[in-house]
Coordinates of C-alpha atoms and ligand atoms in Angstrom, one line a residue:
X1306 CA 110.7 152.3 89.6
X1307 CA 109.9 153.8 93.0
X1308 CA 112.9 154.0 95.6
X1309 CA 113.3 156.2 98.5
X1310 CA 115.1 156.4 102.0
X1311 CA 113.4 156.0 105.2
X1312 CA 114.4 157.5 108.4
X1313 CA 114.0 160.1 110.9
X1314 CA 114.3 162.8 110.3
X1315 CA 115.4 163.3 106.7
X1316 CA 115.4 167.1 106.3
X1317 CA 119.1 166.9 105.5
X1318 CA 119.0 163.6 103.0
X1319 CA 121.0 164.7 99.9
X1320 CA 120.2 161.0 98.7
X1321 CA 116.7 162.4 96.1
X1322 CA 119.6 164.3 94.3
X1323 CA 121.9 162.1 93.7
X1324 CA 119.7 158.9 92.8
X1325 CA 117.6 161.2 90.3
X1326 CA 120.8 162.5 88.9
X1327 CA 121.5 158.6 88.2
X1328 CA 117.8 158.1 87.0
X1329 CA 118.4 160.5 84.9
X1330 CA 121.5 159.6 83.6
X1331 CA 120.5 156.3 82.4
X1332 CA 117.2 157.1 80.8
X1333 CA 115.5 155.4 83.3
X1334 CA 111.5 156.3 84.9
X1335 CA 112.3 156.4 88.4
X1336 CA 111.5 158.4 91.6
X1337 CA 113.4 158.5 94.8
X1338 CA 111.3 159.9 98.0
X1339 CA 111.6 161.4 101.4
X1340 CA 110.4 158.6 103.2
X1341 CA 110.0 160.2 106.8
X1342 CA 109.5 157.1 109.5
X1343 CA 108.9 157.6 113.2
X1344 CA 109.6 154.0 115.1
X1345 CA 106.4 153.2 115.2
X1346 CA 105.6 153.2 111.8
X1347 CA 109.0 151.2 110.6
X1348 CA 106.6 148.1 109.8
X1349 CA 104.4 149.3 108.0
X1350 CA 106.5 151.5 105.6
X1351 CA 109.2 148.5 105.3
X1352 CA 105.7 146.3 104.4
X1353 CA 104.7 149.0 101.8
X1354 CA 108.2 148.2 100.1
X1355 CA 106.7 144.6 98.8
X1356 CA 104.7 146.6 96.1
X1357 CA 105.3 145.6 92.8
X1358 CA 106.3 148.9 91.8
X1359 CA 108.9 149.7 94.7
X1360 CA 112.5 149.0 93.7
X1361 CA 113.6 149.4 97.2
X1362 CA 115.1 152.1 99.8
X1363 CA 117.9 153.2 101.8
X1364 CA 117.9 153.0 105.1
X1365 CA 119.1 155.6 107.7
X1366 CA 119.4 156.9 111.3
X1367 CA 117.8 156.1 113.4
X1368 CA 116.8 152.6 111.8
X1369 CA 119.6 150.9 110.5
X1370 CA 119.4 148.0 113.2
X1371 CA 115.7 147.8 113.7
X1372 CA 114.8 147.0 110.0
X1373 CA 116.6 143.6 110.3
X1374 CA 113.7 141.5 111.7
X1375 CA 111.5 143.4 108.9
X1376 CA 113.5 141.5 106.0
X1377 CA 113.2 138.1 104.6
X1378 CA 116.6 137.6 103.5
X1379 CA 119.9 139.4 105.0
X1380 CA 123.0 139.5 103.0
X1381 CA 126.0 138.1 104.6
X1382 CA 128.4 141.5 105.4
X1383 CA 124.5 143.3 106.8
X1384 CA 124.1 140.4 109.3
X1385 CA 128.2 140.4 110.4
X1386 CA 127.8 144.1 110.5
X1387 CA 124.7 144.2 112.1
X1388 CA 123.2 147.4 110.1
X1389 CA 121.1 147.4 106.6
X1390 CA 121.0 150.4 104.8
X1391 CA 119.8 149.1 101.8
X1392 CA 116.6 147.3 101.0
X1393 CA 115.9 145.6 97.7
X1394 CA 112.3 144.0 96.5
X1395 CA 112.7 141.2 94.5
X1396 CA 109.1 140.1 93.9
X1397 CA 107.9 140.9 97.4
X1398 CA 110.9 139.7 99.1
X1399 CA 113.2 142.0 100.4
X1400 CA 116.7 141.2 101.2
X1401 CA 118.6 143.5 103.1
X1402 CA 122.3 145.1 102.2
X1403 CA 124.9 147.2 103.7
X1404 CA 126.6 149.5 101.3
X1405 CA 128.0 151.9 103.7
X1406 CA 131.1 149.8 104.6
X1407 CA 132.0 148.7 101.0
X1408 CA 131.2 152.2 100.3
X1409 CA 133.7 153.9 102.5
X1410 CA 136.5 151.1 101.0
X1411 CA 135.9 152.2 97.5
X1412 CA 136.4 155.8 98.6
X1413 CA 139.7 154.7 100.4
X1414 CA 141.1 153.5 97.6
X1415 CA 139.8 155.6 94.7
X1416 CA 140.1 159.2 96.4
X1417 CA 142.9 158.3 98.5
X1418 CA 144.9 155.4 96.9
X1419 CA 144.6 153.0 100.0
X1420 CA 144.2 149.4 100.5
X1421 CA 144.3 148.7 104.0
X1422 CA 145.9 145.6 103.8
X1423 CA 148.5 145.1 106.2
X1424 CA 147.8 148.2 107.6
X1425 CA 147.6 149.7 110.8
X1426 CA 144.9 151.6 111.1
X1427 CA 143.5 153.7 113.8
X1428 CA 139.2 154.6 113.8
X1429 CA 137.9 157.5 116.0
X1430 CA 134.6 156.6 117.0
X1431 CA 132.3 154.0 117.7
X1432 CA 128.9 154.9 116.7
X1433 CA 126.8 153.2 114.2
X1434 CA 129.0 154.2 111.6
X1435 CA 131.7 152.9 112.6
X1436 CA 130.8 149.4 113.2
X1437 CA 130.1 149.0 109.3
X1438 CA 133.6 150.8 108.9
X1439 CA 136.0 149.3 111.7
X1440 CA 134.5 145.4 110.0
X1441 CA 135.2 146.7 106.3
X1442 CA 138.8 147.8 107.7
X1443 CA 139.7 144.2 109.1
X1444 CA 137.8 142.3 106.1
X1445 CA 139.7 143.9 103.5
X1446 CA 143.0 142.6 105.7
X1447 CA 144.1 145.5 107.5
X1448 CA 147.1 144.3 110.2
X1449 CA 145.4 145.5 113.1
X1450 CA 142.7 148.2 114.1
X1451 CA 143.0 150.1 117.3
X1452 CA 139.4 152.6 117.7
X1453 CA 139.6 155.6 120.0
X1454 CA 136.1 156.2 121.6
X1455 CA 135.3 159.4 124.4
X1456 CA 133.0 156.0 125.8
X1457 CA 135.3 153.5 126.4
X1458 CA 133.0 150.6 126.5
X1459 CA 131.4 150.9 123.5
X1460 CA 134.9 151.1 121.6
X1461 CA 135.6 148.1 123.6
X1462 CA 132.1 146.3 122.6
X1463 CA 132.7 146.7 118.9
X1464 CA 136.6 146.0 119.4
X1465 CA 135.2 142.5 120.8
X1466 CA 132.5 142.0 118.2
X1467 CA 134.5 142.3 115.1
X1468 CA 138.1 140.6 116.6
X1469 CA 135.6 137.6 117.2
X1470 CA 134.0 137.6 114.0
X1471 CA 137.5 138.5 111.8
X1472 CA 140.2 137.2 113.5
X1473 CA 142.1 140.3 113.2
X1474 CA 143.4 142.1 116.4
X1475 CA 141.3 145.0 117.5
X1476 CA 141.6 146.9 120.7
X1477 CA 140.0 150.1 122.2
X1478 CA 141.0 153.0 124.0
X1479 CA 139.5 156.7 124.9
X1480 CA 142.9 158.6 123.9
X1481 CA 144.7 157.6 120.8
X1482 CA 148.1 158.6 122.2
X1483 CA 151.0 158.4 119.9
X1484 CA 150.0 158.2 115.9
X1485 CA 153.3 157.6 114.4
X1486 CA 152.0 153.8 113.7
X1487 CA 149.3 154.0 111.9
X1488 CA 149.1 154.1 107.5
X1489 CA 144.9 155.5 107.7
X1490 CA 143.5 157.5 111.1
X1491 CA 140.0 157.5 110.0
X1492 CA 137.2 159.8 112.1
X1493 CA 133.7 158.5 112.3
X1494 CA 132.5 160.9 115.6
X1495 CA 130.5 163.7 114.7
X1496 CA 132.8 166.2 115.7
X1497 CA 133.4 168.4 112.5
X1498 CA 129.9 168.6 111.4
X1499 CA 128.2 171.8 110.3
X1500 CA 126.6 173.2 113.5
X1501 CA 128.0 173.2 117.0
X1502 CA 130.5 171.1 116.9
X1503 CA 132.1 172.2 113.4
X1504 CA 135.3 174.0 115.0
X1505 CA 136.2 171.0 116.6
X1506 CA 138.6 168.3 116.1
X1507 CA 138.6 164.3 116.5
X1508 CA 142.4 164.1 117.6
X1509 CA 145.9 166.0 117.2
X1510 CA 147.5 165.2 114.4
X1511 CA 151.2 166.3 116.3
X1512 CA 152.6 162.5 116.1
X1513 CA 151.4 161.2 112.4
X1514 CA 153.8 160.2 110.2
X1515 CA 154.5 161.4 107.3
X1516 CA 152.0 160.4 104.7
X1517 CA 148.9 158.5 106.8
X1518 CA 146.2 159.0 105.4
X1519 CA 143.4 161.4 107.0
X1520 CA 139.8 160.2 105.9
X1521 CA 137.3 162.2 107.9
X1522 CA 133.5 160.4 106.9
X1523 CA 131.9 163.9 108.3
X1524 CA 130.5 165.4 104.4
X1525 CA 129.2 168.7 106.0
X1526 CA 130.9 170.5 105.3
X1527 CA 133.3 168.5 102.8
X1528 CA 136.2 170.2 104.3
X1529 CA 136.2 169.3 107.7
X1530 CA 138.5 171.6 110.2
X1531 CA 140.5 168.3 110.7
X1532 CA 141.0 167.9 107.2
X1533 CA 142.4 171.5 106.5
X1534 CA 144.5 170.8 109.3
X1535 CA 145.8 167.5 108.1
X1536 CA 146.5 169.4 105.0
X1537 CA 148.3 172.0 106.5
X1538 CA 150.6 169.3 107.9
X1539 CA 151.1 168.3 104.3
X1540 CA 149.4 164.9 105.4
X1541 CA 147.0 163.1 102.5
X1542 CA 143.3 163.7 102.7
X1543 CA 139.9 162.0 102.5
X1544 CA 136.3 163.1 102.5
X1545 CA 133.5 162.0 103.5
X1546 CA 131.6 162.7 100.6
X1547 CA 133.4 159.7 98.6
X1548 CA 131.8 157.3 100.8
X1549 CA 128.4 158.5 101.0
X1550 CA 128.5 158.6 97.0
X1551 CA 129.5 155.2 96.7
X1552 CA 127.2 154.1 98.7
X1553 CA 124.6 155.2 97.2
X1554 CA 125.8 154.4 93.7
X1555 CA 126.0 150.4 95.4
X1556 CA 122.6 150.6 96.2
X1557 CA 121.8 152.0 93.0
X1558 CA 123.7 148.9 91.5
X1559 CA 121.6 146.6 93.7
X1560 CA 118.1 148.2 92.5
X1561 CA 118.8 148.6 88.6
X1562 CA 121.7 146.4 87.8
X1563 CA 123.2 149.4 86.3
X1564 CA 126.5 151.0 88.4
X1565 CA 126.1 154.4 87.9
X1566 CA 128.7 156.9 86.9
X1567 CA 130.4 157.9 89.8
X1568 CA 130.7 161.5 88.7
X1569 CA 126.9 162.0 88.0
X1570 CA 126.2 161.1 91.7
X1571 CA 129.5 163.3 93.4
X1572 CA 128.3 166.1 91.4
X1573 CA 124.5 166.0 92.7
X1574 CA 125.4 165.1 95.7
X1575 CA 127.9 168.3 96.4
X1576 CA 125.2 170.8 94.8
X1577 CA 122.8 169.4 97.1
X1578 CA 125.0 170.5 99.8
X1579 CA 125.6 173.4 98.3
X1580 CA 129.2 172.9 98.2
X1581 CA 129.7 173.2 94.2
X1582 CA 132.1 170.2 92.5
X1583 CA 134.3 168.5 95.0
Ligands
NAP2805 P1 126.6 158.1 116.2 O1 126.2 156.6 116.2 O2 125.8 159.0 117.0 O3 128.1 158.1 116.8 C1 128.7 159.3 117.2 C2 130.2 159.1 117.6 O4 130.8 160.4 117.8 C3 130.3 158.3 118.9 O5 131.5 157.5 118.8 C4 130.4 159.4 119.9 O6 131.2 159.0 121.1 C5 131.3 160.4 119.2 N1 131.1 161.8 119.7 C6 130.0 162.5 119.6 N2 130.2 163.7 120.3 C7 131.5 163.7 120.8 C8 132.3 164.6 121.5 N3 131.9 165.8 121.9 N4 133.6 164.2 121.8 C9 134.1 163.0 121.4 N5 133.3 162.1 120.7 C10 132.1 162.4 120.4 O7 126.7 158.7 114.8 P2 127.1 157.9 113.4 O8 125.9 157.5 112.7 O9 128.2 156.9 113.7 O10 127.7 159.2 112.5 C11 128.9 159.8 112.9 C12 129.3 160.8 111.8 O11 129.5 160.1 110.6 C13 128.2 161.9 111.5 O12 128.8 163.1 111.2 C14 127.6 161.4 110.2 O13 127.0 162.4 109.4 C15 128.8 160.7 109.5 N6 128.4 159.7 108.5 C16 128.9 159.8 107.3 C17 128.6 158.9 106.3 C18 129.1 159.0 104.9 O14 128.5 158.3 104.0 N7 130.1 159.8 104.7 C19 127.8 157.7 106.7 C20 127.4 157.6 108.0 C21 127.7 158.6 108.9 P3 130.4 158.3 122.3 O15 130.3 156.8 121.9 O16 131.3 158.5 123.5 O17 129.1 159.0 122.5

């Protein structure tokens, strides 16, 4: 079976490593490739995916949205979430997925122990990653959802979008003010990432109460400055590594029919980065 991931650029995929570590694990002939798409190839390479021996692909920045008019069939959560990041071919037709957001729920719950319902639950960010996240937060019953965005109208777009489609209360500010509310504070900006803006943190974590739960998505590096300094505070911590594993072990799920073991894919995944076992 021939998967892949398409995007652009992809120098900094770990995705071959883990999906070949779950190949592998299972006995199965498979290949994952480095499917590097500029825009104006996005048809063509989503076309190519109808071959008989394509199994399907991930999907990543900068295509997430564009890929949606490609696809015969959308699952439900991809079309409320607006983003597919996982393509299957079922006999030429491809349906598209999201596994990001059920992906980053998984990790809440079996890194850090959290369901969030009935919580409050504040999201930094409002970037394509957070859409999938701040609609997996109020689907899975959290109380209400308050995002902190640097651009306040795009917090206050996706606060709008998923209020409408879930019913639960979401509002959006730039600051985040006082934190002593809120069970989860979850950061989905970039700030924390390996390069420029690694020294950098998403918010103060002064005002959180004792036990909310940190979850940083940033995975490079897999401690995050905000997440040593959550420790410090003694405050519990997620990474993002968790999520991007599950994801990809859902999409592995969706290709095969076989979940992978979670352990196989955390531990490709973290040598890929060159980070050793989380
Ligand atoms: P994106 O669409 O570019 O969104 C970036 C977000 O960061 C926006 O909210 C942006 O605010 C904010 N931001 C950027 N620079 C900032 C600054 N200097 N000060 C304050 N806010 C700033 O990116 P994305 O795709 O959502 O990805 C965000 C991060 O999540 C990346 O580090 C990515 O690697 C990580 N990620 C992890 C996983 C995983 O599986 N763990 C999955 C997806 C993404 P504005 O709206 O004001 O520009």
């Amino acid at each position: 079976m021939r998967c892949g991931i398409i995007g652009y650029p992809l120098g900094h995929s770990v995705s071959p490593a883990m999906h070949v570590a779950a190949f592998t694990a299972f006995g199965i002939d498979g290949s994952y490739e480095l499917w590097e798409t500029p825009a104006d190839a996005l048809a063509a390479r989503v076309e190519a995916l109808r071959d008989p021996a394509v199994g399907g692909a991930n999907v990543t920045i900068p295509h997430k949205q564009a890929v949606l008019p490609l696809l015969d069939v959308l699952d439900p959560l991809a079309g409320a979430i607006g983003a597919v990041n996982t393509i299957v071919n079922r006999d030429g037709r491809l349906t598209g997925y999201n596994t990001d957001a059920p992906g980053f729920l998984r990790s809440l719950a079996e890194e850090g122990g959290f369901e969030p319902r009935g919580a409050r639950v504040l999201v930094l960010g409002a970037g394509g990653a957070a859409r999938g996240i701040v609609h997996a937060l109020a689907t899975a019953g959290a109380e209400c959802i308050t995002i902190a965005n640097r651009t306040l109208a795009k917090g206050d777009s996706l606060a709008v979008a998923v209020e409408t489609a879930t019913g639960v209360p979401v509002d959006a500010c730039c600051e985040p003010g006082d934190l002593g509310d809120y069970a989860c504070i979850v950061n989905t900006t970039s700030l924390g990432m390996l390069g420029a803006q690694q020294a950098q943190l998403p918010c103060a974590l002064d005002s959180a109460a004792t036990g909310t739960l940190v979850a940083d998505i940033v995975y490079n590096p897999s401690q995050t400055a905000w997440m040593a300094e959550a420790e410090r505070r003694g405050l519990p911590v997620v990474g993002g590594l968790g999520m991007l594993v599950h994801q990809g072990a859902l999409a592995f799920e969706l290709w095969t029919g076989q979940a992978p073991p979670p352990g196989v894919m955390f531990a490709a995944a973290a040598e890929a980065l060159g980070q050793g076992k989380p």
